Amino acid sequence: MSDSWKQSIHAFLEKAGSASPTPGGGSVAALAAALGASMGSMVTRLTTGNKYEDVQVDMSFITGQMAGAVSACEAVMLEDIESFGEFMRVLALPRTTEEERELRKKALSGAAVRAAEVPLGLMVLCHELLLLLHDAVMKVNRNVISDWGIAALMLEAAIQSAWLTVEINLSSIQDLAAAARIREQGEAFELAGAKLKAEILTAVRSRL
């Protein structure tokens, strides 16, 4: 487990609120996603007993997926911090001559692609988790159904946050085809996430 992941919530919030550029939006999105996955796991672990015997296979599968997602979010946070550091190093490259400026521009484009693809990967992960929440919303323990809704809210918030992190990097990508591909994927996941969240919450409220 990384040092960034092991720090207390208080330490994370202090650092996030400081003048340090990291942890930034991408890291906050990863943390939000991890919190959402944790809530999902809690609900499935509480969906036990004779009453829920018929859905135990589903609950065990979802629990495993949510636990794996928390670990994946840790990796995303580290990658986000590393990609931002790379971007800042590229920004500091010399640009005195035309050759230096051209090399810097190309390097900046490559760094921007990575900086966009990391949060895009988080959007993909959150979308997969929202699909699990959507499919199981009528199966989980009704006594903790509000937490299932909170899981959906956190995961969709992570998608929206990650999308903004993607968008800010698009203008620095010289490869227009790559930029178009990333934008198309991001927009699709943003819309799908919002739709899934709304449908999950409607189902959740029907069980309150």
JSON list of C-alpha atoms in Angstrom, two decimals:
[
{"chain": "A", "resi": 1, "resn": "MET", "atom": "CA", "xyz": [0.00, 0.00, 0.00]},
{"chain": "A", "resi": 2, "resn": "SER", "atom": "CA", "xyz": [1.39, 3.39, -0.98]},
{"chain": "A", "resi": 3, "resn": "ASP", "atom": "CA", "xyz": [2.19, 6.16, 1.50]},
{"chain": "A", "resi": 4, "resn": "SER", "atom": "CA", "xyz": [-0.37, 8.39, -0.25]},
{"chain": "A", "resi": 5, "resn": "TRP", "atom": "CA", "xyz": [-3.09, 5.80, 0.40]},
{"chain": "A", "resi": 6, "resn": "LYS", "atom": "CA", "xyz": [-2.07, 5.16, 4.00]},
{"chain": "A", "resi": 7, "resn": "GLN", "atom": "CA", "xyz": [-2.23, 8.76, 5.17]},
{"chain": "A", "resi": 8, "resn": "SER", "atom": "CA", "xyz": [-5.12, 9.82, 7.38]},
{"chain": "A", "resi": 9, "resn": "ILE", "atom": "CA", "xyz": [-8.18, 11.54, 5.96]},
{"chain": "A", "resi": 10, "resn": "HIS", "atom": "CA", "xyz": [-7.18, 14.65, 7.89]},
{"chain": "A", "resi": 11, "resn": "ALA", "atom": "CA", "xyz": [-3.68, 14.64, 6.33]},
{"chain": "A", "resi": 12, "resn": "PHE", "atom": "CA", "xyz": [-5.12, 14.13, 2.86]},
{"chain": "A", "resi": 13, "resn": "LEU", "atom": "CA", "xyz": [-7.56, 17.01, 3.27]},
{"chain": "A", "resi": 14, "resn": "GLU", "atom": "CA", "xyz": [-4.85, 19.30, 4.59]},
{"chain": "A", "resi": 15, "resn": "LYS", "atom": "CA", "xyz": [-2.57, 18.53, 1.66]},
{"chain": "A", "resi": 16, "resn": "ALA", "atom": "CA", "xyz": [-5.41, 18.77, -0.86]},
{"chain": "A", "resi": 17, "resn": "GLY", "atom": "CA", "xyz": [-6.27, 22.21, 0.53]},
{"chain": "A", "resi": 18, "resn": "SER", "atom": "CA", "xyz": [-2.69, 23.47, 0.49]},
{"chain": "A", "resi": 19, "resn": "ALA", "atom": "CA", "xyz": [-0.77, 25.25, -2.24]},
{"chain": "A", "resi": 20, "resn": "SER", "atom": "CA", "xyz": [0.68, 21.91, -3.35]},
{"chain": "A", "resi": 21, "resn": "PRO", "atom": "CA", "xyz": [-0.73, 20.94, -6.78]},
{"chain": "A", "resi": 22, "resn": "THR", "atom": "CA", "xyz": [-1.00, 17.32, -5.66]},
{"chain": "A", "resi": 23, "resn": "PRO", "atom": "CA", "xyz": [-3.18, 15.68, -4.57]},
{"chain": "A", "resi": 24, "resn": "GLY", "atom": "CA", "xyz": [-5.40, 17.43, -7.08]},
{"chain": "A", "resi": 25, "resn": "GLY", "atom": "CA", "xyz": [-8.67, 16.79, -8.83]},
{"chain": "A", "resi": 26, "resn": "GLY", "atom": "CA", "xyz": [-7.67, 13.41, -10.22]},
{"chain": "A", "resi": 27, "resn": "SER", "atom": "CA", "xyz": [-6.68, 12.16, -6.78]},
{"chain": "A", "resi": 28, "resn": "VAL", "atom": "CA", "xyz": [-9.90, 13.48, -5.24]},
{"chain": "A", "resi": 29, "resn": "ALA", "atom": "CA", "xyz": [-11.87, 11.69, -7.97]},
{"chain": "A", "resi": 30, "resn": "ALA", "atom": "CA", "xyz": [-10.04, 8.45, -7.17]},
{"chain": "A", "resi": 31, "resn": "LEU", "atom": "CA", "xyz": [-10.80, 8.84, -3.47]},
{"chain": "A", "resi": 32, "resn": "ALA", "atom": "CA", "xyz": [-14.48, 9.50, -4.21]},
{"chain": "A", "resi": 33, "resn": "ALA", "atom": "CA", "xyz": [-14.60, 6.36, -6.35]},
{"chain": "A", "resi": 34, "resn": "ALA", "atom": "CA", "xyz": [-12.96, 4.32, -3.58]},
{"chain": "A", "resi": 35, "resn": "LEU", "atom": "CA", "xyz": [-15.52, 5.60, -1.07]},
{"chain": "A", "resi": 36, "resn": "GLY", "atom": "CA", "xyz": [-18.33, 4.65, -3.43]},
{"chain": "A", "resi": 37, "resn": "ALA", "atom": "CA", "xyz": [-16.90, 1.16, -3.91]},
{"chain": "A", "resi": 38, "resn": "SER", "atom": "CA", "xyz": [-16.51, 0.80, -0.13]},
{"chain": "A", "resi": 39, "resn": "MET", "atom": "CA", "xyz": [-20.17, 1.64, 0.40]},
{"chain": "A", "resi": 40, "resn": "GLY", "atom": "CA", "xyz": [-21.16, -0.90, -2.23]},
{"chain": "A", "resi": 41, "resn": "SER", "atom": "CA", "xyz": [-19.06, -3.56, -0.55]},
{"chain": "A", "resi": 42, "resn": "MET", "atom": "CA", "xyz": [-20.55, -2.79, 2.85]},
{"chain": "A", "resi": 43, "resn": "VAL", "atom": "CA", "xyz": [-24.09, -3.26, 1.53]},
{"chain": "A", "resi": 44, "resn": "THR", "atom": "CA", "xyz": [-23.33, -6.57, -0.19]},
{"chain": "A", "resi": 45, "resn": "ARG", "atom": "CA", "xyz": [-21.61, -7.87, 2.97]},
{"chain": "A", "resi": 46, "resn": "LEU", "atom": "CA", "xyz": [-24.76, -7.00, 4.91]},
{"chain": "A", "resi": 47, "resn": "THR", "atom": "CA", "xyz": [-26.99, -8.75, 2.40]},
{"chain": "A", "resi": 48, "resn": "THR", "atom": "CA", "xyz": [-26.73, -12.10, 4.17]},
{"chain": "A", "resi": 49, "resn": "GLY", "atom": "CA", "xyz": [-28.88, -14.70, 5.91]},
{"chain": "A", "resi": 50, "resn": "ASN", "atom": "CA", "xyz": [-31.67, -17.00, 4.80]},
{"chain": "A", "resi": 51, "resn": "LYS", "atom": "CA", "xyz": [-33.67, -14.14, 3.36]},
{"chain": "A", "resi": 52, "resn": "TYR", "atom": "CA", "xyz": [-30.93, -13.44, 0.82]},
{"chain": "A", "resi": 53, "resn": "GLU", "atom": "CA", "xyz": [-29.76, -16.99, 0.18]},
{"chain": "A", "resi": 54, "resn": "ASP", "atom": "CA", "xyz": [-30.79, -16.83, -3.48]},
{"chain": "A", "resi": 55, "resn": "VAL", "atom": "CA", "xyz": [-28.54, -13.84, -4.21]},
{"chain": "A", "resi": 56, "resn": "GLN", "atom": "CA", "xyz": [-25.39, -14.88, -2.31]},
{"chain": "A", "resi": 57, "resn": "VAL", "atom": "CA", "xyz": [-23.46, -15.69, -5.47]},
{"chain": "A", "resi": 58, "resn": "ASP", "atom": "CA", "xyz": [-24.25, -12.23, -6.84]},
{"chain": "A", "resi": 59, "resn": "MET", "atom": "CA", "xyz": [-23.35, -10.56, -3.55]},
{"chain": "A", "resi": 60, "resn": "SER", "atom": "CA", "xyz": [-20.03, -12.39, -3.29]},
{"chain": "A", "resi": 61, "resn": "PHE", "atom": "CA", "xyz": [-19.14, -11.41, -6.85]},
{"chain": "A", "resi": 62, "resn": "ILE", "atom": "CA", "xyz": [-20.00, -7.75, -6.31]},
{"chain": "A", "resi": 63, "resn": "THR", "atom": "CA", "xyz": [-18.08, -7.68, -3.03]},
{"chain": "A", "resi": 64, "resn": "GLY", "atom": "CA", "xyz": [-14.99, -8.91, -4.83]},
{"chain": "A", "resi": 65, "resn": "GLN", "atom": "CA", "xyz": [-15.41, -6.37, -7.62]},
{"chain": "A", "resi": 66, "resn": "MET", "atom": "CA", "xyz": [-15.80, -3.51, -5.17]},
{"chain": "A", "resi": 67, "resn": "ALA", "atom": "CA", "xyz": [-12.76, -4.58, -3.14]},
{"chain": "A", "resi": 68, "resn": "GLY", "atom": "CA", "xyz": [-10.70, -4.81, -6.30]},
{"chain": "A", "resi": 69, "resn": "ALA", "atom": "CA", "xyz": [-11.89, -1.37, -7.33]},
{"chain": "A", "resi": 70, "resn": "VAL", "atom": "CA", "xyz": [-10.60, 0.17, -4.10]},
{"chain": "A", "resi": 71, "resn": "SER", "atom": "CA", "xyz": [-7.12, -1.15, -4.90]},
{"chain": "A", "resi": 72, "resn": "ALA", "atom": "CA", "xyz": [-7.47, 0.10, -8.48]},
{"chain": "A", "resi": 73, "resn": "CYS", "atom": "CA", "xyz": [-8.35, 3.57, -7.17]},
{"chain": "A", "resi": 74, "resn": "GLU", "atom": "CA", "xyz": [-5.12, 3.60, -5.18]},
{"chain": "A", "resi": 75, "resn": "ALA", "atom": "CA", "xyz": [-3.20, 2.90, -8.40]},
{"chain": "A", "resi": 76, "resn": "VAL", "atom": "CA", "xyz": [-5.12, 5.67, -10.18]},
{"chain": "A", "resi": 77, "resn": "MET", "atom": "CA", "xyz": [-4.20, 8.16, -7.46]},
{"chain": "A", "resi": 78, "resn": "LEU", "atom": "CA", "xyz": [-0.51, 7.33, -7.80]},
{"chain": "A", "resi": 79, "resn": "GLU", "atom": "CA", "xyz": [-0.67, 7.47, -11.60]},
{"chain": "A", "resi": 80, "resn": "ASP", "atom": "CA", "xyz": [-2.46, 10.81, -11.46]},
{"chain": "A", "resi": 81, "resn": "ILE", "atom": "CA", "xyz": [0.23, 12.30, -9.23]},
{"chain": "A", "resi": 82, "resn": "GLU", "atom": "CA", "xyz": [2.98, 10.86, -11.45]},
{"chain": "A", "resi": 83, "resn": "SER", "atom": "CA", "xyz": [1.39, 12.05, -14.69]},
{"chain": "A", "resi": 84, "resn": "PHE", "atom": "CA", "xyz": [0.99, 15.57, -13.29]},
{"chain": "A", "resi": 85, "resn": "GLY", "atom": "CA", "xyz": [4.63, 15.55, -12.23]},
{"chain": "A", "resi": 86, "resn": "GLU", "atom": "CA", "xyz": [5.66, 14.51, -15.72]},
{"chain": "A", "resi": 87, "resn": "PHE", "atom": "CA", "xyz": [3.53, 17.28, -17.22]},
{"chain": "A", "resi": 88, "resn": "MET", "atom": "CA", "xyz": [5.16, 19.87, -14.96]},
{"chain": "A", "resi": 89, "resn": "ARG", "atom": "CA", "xyz": [8.65, 18.60, -15.86]},
{"chain": "A", "resi": 90, "resn": "VAL", "atom": "CA", "xyz": [7.83, 18.97, -19.54]},
{"chain": "A", "resi": 91, "resn": "LEU", "atom": "CA", "xyz": [6.56, 22.50, -18.97]},
{"chain": "A", "resi": 92, "resn": "ALA", "atom": "CA", "xyz": [9.99, 23.38, -17.57]},
{"chain": "A", "resi": 93, "resn": "LEU", "atom": "CA", "xyz": [11.84, 22.21, -20.69]},
{"chain": "A", "resi": 94, "resn": "PRO", "atom": "CA", "xyz": [13.89, 24.92, -22.46]},
{"chain": "A", "resi": 95, "resn": "ARG", "atom": "CA", "xyz": [12.25, 26.78, -25.35]},
{"chain": "A", "resi": 96, "resn": "THR", "atom": "CA", "xyz": [14.94, 29.19, -26.49]},
{"chain": "A", "resi": 97, "resn": "THR", "atom": "CA", "xyz": [15.37, 27.84, -30.02]},
{"chain": "A", "resi": 98, "resn": "GLU", "atom": "CA", "xyz": [12.80, 26.73, -32.56]},
{"chain": "A", "resi": 99, "resn": "GLU", "atom": "CA", "xyz": [14.02, 23.15, -32.20]},
{"chain": "A", "resi": 100, "resn": "GLU", "atom": "CA", "xyz": [13.64, 23.27, -28.41]},
{"chain": "A", "resi": 101, "resn": "ARG", "atom": "CA", "xyz": [10.15, 24.71, -28.73]},
{"chain": "A", "resi": 102, "resn": "GLU", "atom": "CA", "xyz": [9.10, 21.96, -31.16]},
{"chain": "A", "resi": 103, "resn": "LEU", "atom": "CA", "xyz": [10.52, 19.22, -28.93]},
{"chain": "A", "resi": 104, "resn": "ARG", "atom": "CA", "xyz": [8.80, 20.74, -25.91]},
{"chain": "A", "resi": 105, "resn": "LYS", "atom": "CA", "xyz": [5.47, 20.94, -27.74]},
{"chain": "A", "resi": 106, "resn": "LYS", "atom": "CA", "xyz": [5.64, 17.27, -28.72]},
{"chain": "A", "resi": 107, "resn": "ALA", "atom": "CA", "xyz": [6.65, 16.21, -25.22]},
{"chain": "A", "resi": 108, "resn": "LEU", "atom": "CA", "xyz": [3.84, 18.30, -23.77]},
{"chain": "A", "resi": 109, "resn": "SER", "atom": "CA", "xyz": [1.34, 16.61, -26.04]},
{"chain": "A", "resi": 110, "resn": "GLY", "atom": "CA", "xyz": [2.51, 13.17, -24.94]},
{"chain": "A", "resi": 111, "resn": "ALA", "atom": "CA", "xyz": [2.36, 14.14, -21.27]},
{"chain": "A", "resi": 112, "resn": "ALA", "atom": "CA", "xyz": [-1.14, 15.54, -21.78]},
{"chain": "A", "resi": 113, "resn": "VAL", "atom": "CA", "xyz": [-2.32, 12.28, -23.35]},
{"chain": "A", "resi": 114, "resn": "ARG", "atom": "CA", "xyz": [-1.16, 10.36, -20.29]},
{"chain": "A", "resi": 115, "resn": "ALA", "atom": "CA", "xyz": [-2.63, 12.96, -17.94]},
{"chain": "A", "resi": 116, "resn": "ALA", "atom": "CA", "xyz": [-5.99, 12.55, -19.72]},
{"chain": "A", "resi": 117, "resn": "GLU", "atom": "CA", "xyz": [-5.94, 8.76, -20.01]},
{"chain": "A", "resi": 118, "resn": "VAL", "atom": "CA", "xyz": [-5.44, 8.20, -16.28]},
{"chain": "A", "resi": 119, "resn": "PRO", "atom": "CA", "xyz": [-8.74, 9.85, -15.23]},
{"chain": "A", "resi": 120, "resn": "LEU", "atom": "CA", "xyz": [-10.42, 8.38, -18.32]},
{"chain": "A", "resi": 121, "resn": "GLY", "atom": "CA", "xyz": [-9.51, 4.95, -16.97]},
{"chain": "A", "resi": 122, "resn": "LEU", "atom": "CA", "xyz": [-11.15, 5.91, -13.68]},
{"chain": "A", "resi": 123, "resn": "MET", "atom": "CA", "xyz": [-14.31, 6.82, -15.57]},
{"chain": "A", "resi": 124, "resn": "VAL", "atom": "CA", "xyz": [-14.35, 3.36, -17.14]},
{"chain": "A", "resi": 125, "resn": "LEU", "atom": "CA", "xyz": [-13.93, 1.71, -13.74]},
{"chain": "A", "resi": 126, "resn": "CYS", "atom": "CA", "xyz": [-16.72, 3.77, -12.15]},
{"chain": "A", "resi": 127, "resn": "HIS", "atom": "CA", "xyz": [-19.04, 3.00, -15.05]},
{"chain": "A", "resi": 128, "resn": "GLU", "atom": "CA", "xyz": [-18.48, -0.73, -14.53]},
{"chain": "A", "resi": 129, "resn": "LEU", "atom": "CA", "xyz": [-19.27, -0.39, -10.83]},
{"chain": "A", "resi": 130, "resn": "LEU", "atom": "CA", "xyz": [-22.41, 1.65, -11.53]},
{"chain": "A", "resi": 131, "resn": "LEU", "atom": "CA", "xyz": [-23.63, -1.15, -13.79]},
{"chain": "A", "resi": 132, "resn": "LEU", "atom": "CA", "xyz": [-23.23, -3.58, -10.89]},
{"chain": "A", "resi": 133, "resn": "LEU", "atom": "CA", "xyz": [-25.15, -1.25, -8.58]},
{"chain": "A", "resi": 134, "resn": "HIS", "atom": "CA", "xyz": [-27.87, -0.84, -11.19]},
{"chain": "A", "resi": 135, "resn": "ASP", "atom": "CA", "xyz": [-28.32, -4.57, -11.73]},
{"chain": "A", "resi": 136, "resn": "ALA", "atom": "CA", "xyz": [-28.45, -5.43, -8.02]},
{"chain": "A", "resi": 137, "resn": "VAL", "atom": "CA", "xyz": [-30.41, -2.48, -6.61]},
{"chain": "A", "resi": 138, "resn": "MET", "atom": "CA", "xyz": [-33.56, -4.55, -6.07]},
{"chain": "A", "resi": 139, "resn": "LYS", "atom": "CA", "xyz": [-31.64, -7.49, -4.57]},
{"chain": "A", "resi": 140, "resn": "VAL", "atom": "CA", "xyz": [-29.62, -5.93, -1.76]},
{"chain": "A", "resi": 141, "resn": "ASN", "atom": "CA", "xyz": [-30.62, -5.53, 1.88]},
{"chain": "A", "resi": 142, "resn": "ARG", "atom": "CA", "xyz": [-33.36, -2.92, 2.10]},
{"chain": "A", "resi": 143, "resn": "ASN", "atom": "CA", "xyz": [-32.18, -1.81, 5.55]},
{"chain": "A", "resi": 144, "resn": "VAL", "atom": "CA", "xyz": [-29.02, -0.34, 4.02]},
{"chain": "A", "resi": 145, "resn": "ILE", "atom": "CA", "xyz": [-30.45, 0.66, 0.65]},
{"chain": "A", "resi": 146, "resn": "SER", "atom": "CA", "xyz": [-29.63, 4.34, 1.28]},
{"chain": "A", "resi": 147, "resn": "ASP", "atom": "CA", "xyz": [-25.94, 3.40, 1.34]},
{"chain": "A", "resi": 148, "resn": "TRP", "atom": "CA", "xyz": [-26.36, 1.74, -2.06]},
{"chain": "A", "resi": 149, "resn": "GLY", "atom": "CA", "xyz": [-27.62, 5.08, -3.33]},
{"chain": "A", "resi": 150, "resn": "ILE", "atom": "CA", "xyz": [-24.70, 6.88, -1.72]},
{"chain": "A", "resi": 151, "resn": "ALA", "atom": "CA", "xyz": [-22.34, 4.48, -3.48]},
{"chain": "A", "resi": 152, "resn": "ALA", "atom": "CA", "xyz": [-23.94, 5.49, -6.78]},
{"chain": "A", "resi": 153, "resn": "LEU", "atom": "CA", "xyz": [-23.68, 9.19, -5.95]},
{"chain": "A", "resi": 154, "resn": "MET", "atom": "CA", "xyz": [-19.98, 8.91, -5.07]},
{"chain": "A", "resi": 155, "resn": "LEU", "atom": "CA", "xyz": [-19.15, 6.91, -8.18]},
{"chain": "A", "resi": 156, "resn": "GLU", "atom": "CA", "xyz": [-20.96, 9.32, -10.46]},
{"chain": "A", "resi": 157, "resn": "ALA", "atom": "CA", "xyz": [-19.28, 12.27, -8.74]},
{"chain": "A", "resi": 158, "resn": "ALA", "atom": "CA", "xyz": [-15.97, 10.54, -9.42]},
{"chain": "A", "resi": 159, "resn": "ILE", "atom": "CA", "xyz": [-16.90, 10.24, -13.09]},
{"chain": "A", "resi": 160, "resn": "GLN", "atom": "CA", "xyz": [-17.77, 13.94, -13.32]},
{"chain": "A", "resi": 161, "resn": "SER", "atom": "CA", "xyz": [-14.59, 14.94, -11.48]},
{"chain": "A", "resi": 162, "resn": "ALA", "atom": "CA", "xyz": [-12.42, 12.69, -13.62]},
{"chain": "A", "resi": 163, "resn": "TRP", "atom": "CA", "xyz": [-14.06, 14.07, -16.76]},
{"chain": "A", "resi": 164, "resn": "LEU", "atom": "CA", "xyz": [-13.08, 17.63, -15.85]},
{"chain": "A", "resi": 165, "resn": "THR", "atom": "CA", "xyz": [-9.52, 16.40, -15.32]},
{"chain": "A", "resi": 166, "resn": "VAL", "atom": "CA", "xyz": [-9.62, 14.82, -18.77]},
{"chain": "A", "resi": 167, "resn": "GLU", "atom": "CA", "xyz": [-11.04, 17.95, -20.41]},
{"chain": "A", "resi": 168, "resn": "ILE", "atom": "CA", "xyz": [-8.39, 20.32, -19.10]},
{"chain": "A", "resi": 169, "resn": "ASN", "atom": "CA", "xyz": [-5.69, 18.25, -20.78]},
{"chain": "A", "resi": 170, "resn": "LEU", "atom": "CA", "xyz": [-7.34, 17.96, -24.20]},
{"chain": "A", "resi": 171, "resn": "SER", "atom": "CA", "xyz": [-6.20, 21.37, -25.48]},
{"chain": "A", "resi": 172, "resn": "SER", "atom": "CA", "xyz": [-2.54, 20.37, -24.98]},
{"chain": "A", "resi": 173, "resn": "ILE", "atom": "CA", "xyz": [-2.82, 17.23, -27.11]},
{"chain": "A", "resi": 174, "resn": "GLN", "atom": "CA", "xyz": [-1.43, 17.79, -30.60]},
{"chain": "A", "resi": 175, "resn": "ASP", "atom": "CA", "xyz": [-2.60, 14.45, -31.92]},
{"chain": "A", "resi": 176, "resn": "LEU", "atom": "CA", "xyz": [-6.09, 15.44, -33.01]},
{"chain": "A", "resi": 177, "resn": "ALA", "atom": "CA", "xyz": [-7.20, 11.85, -33.52]},
{"chain": "A", "resi": 178, "resn": "ALA", "atom": "CA", "xyz": [-6.14, 10.92, -29.98]},
{"chain": "A", "resi": 179, "resn": "ALA", "atom": "CA", "xyz": [-7.84, 14.02, -28.57]},
{"chain": "A", "resi": 180, "resn": "ALA", "atom": "CA", "xyz": [-11.04, 13.22, -30.45]},
{"chain": "A", "resi": 181, "resn": "ARG", "atom": "CA", "xyz": [-10.98, 9.61, -29.26]},
{"chain": "A", "resi": 182, "resn": "ILE", "atom": "CA", "xyz": [-10.49, 10.61, -25.63]},
{"chain": "A", "resi": 183, "resn": "ARG", "atom": "CA", "xyz": [-13.21, 13.27, -25.84]},
{"chain": "A", "resi": 184, "resn": "GLU", "atom": "CA", "xyz": [-15.70, 10.89, -27.44]},
{"chain": "A", "resi": 185, "resn": "GLN", "atom": "CA", "xyz": [-15.09, 8.22, -24.80]},
{"chain": "A", "resi": 186, "resn": "GLY", "atom": "CA", "xyz": [-15.23, 10.70, -21.94]},
{"chain": "A", "resi": 187, "resn": "GLU", "atom": "CA", "xyz": [-18.47, 12.28, -23.08]},
{"chain": "A", "resi": 188, "resn": "ALA", "atom": "CA", "xyz": [-20.06, 8.85, -23.48]},
{"chain": "A", "resi": 189, "resn": "PHE", "atom": "CA", "xyz": [-19.08, 7.75, -19.98]},
{"chain": "A", "resi": 190, "resn": "GLU", "atom": "CA", "xyz": [-20.20, 11.05, -18.50]},
{"chain": "A", "resi": 191, "resn": "LEU", "atom": "CA", "xyz": [-23.67, 10.71, -20.00]},
{"chain": "A", "resi": 192, "resn": "ALA", "atom": "CA", "xyz": [-23.96, 7.01, -19.17]},
{"chain": "A", "resi": 193, "resn": "GLY", "atom": "CA", "xyz": [-22.87, 7.65, -15.59]},
{"chain": "A", "resi": 194, "resn": "ALA", "atom": "CA", "xyz": [-25.49, 10.33, -15.06]},
{"chain": "A", "resi": 195, "resn": "LYS", "atom": "CA", "xyz": [-28.21, 8.07, -16.50]},
{"chain": "A", "resi": 196, "resn": "LEU", "atom": "CA", "xyz": [-27.21, 5.11, -14.35]},
{"chain": "A", "resi": 197, "resn": "LYS", "atom": "CA", "xyz": [-27.05, 7.23, -11.20]},
{"chain": "A", "resi": 198, "resn": "ALA", "atom": "CA", "xyz": [-30.54, 8.64, -11.82]},
{"chain": "A", "resi": 199, "resn": "GLU", "atom": "CA", "xyz": [-32.01, 5.18, -12.41]},
{"chain": "A", "resi": 200, "resn": "ILE", "atom": "CA", "xyz": [-30.29, 3.72, -9.34]},
{"chain": "A", "resi": 201, "resn": "LEU", "atom": "CA", "xyz": [-31.54, 6.54, -7.13]},
{"chain": "A", "resi": 202, "resn": "THR", "atom": "CA", "xyz": [-35.07, 6.15, -8.40]},
{"chain": "A", "resi": 203, "resn": "ALA", "atom": "CA", "xyz": [-34.96, 2.45, -7.52]},
{"chain": "A", "resi": 204, "resn": "VAL", "atom": "CA", "xyz": [-33.33, 3.17, -4.17]},
{"chain": "A", "resi": 205, "resn": "ARG", "atom": "CA", "xyz": [-36.04, 5.67, -3.22]},
{"chain": "A", "resi": 206, "resn": "SER", "atom": "CA", "xyz": [-38.73, 3.14, -4.18]},
{"chain": "A", "resi": 207, "resn": "ARG", "atom": "CA", "xyz": [-37.29, 0.88, -1.45]},
{"chain": "A", "resi": 208, "resn": "LEU", "atom": "CA", "xyz": [-36.85, 3.46, 1.32]}
]
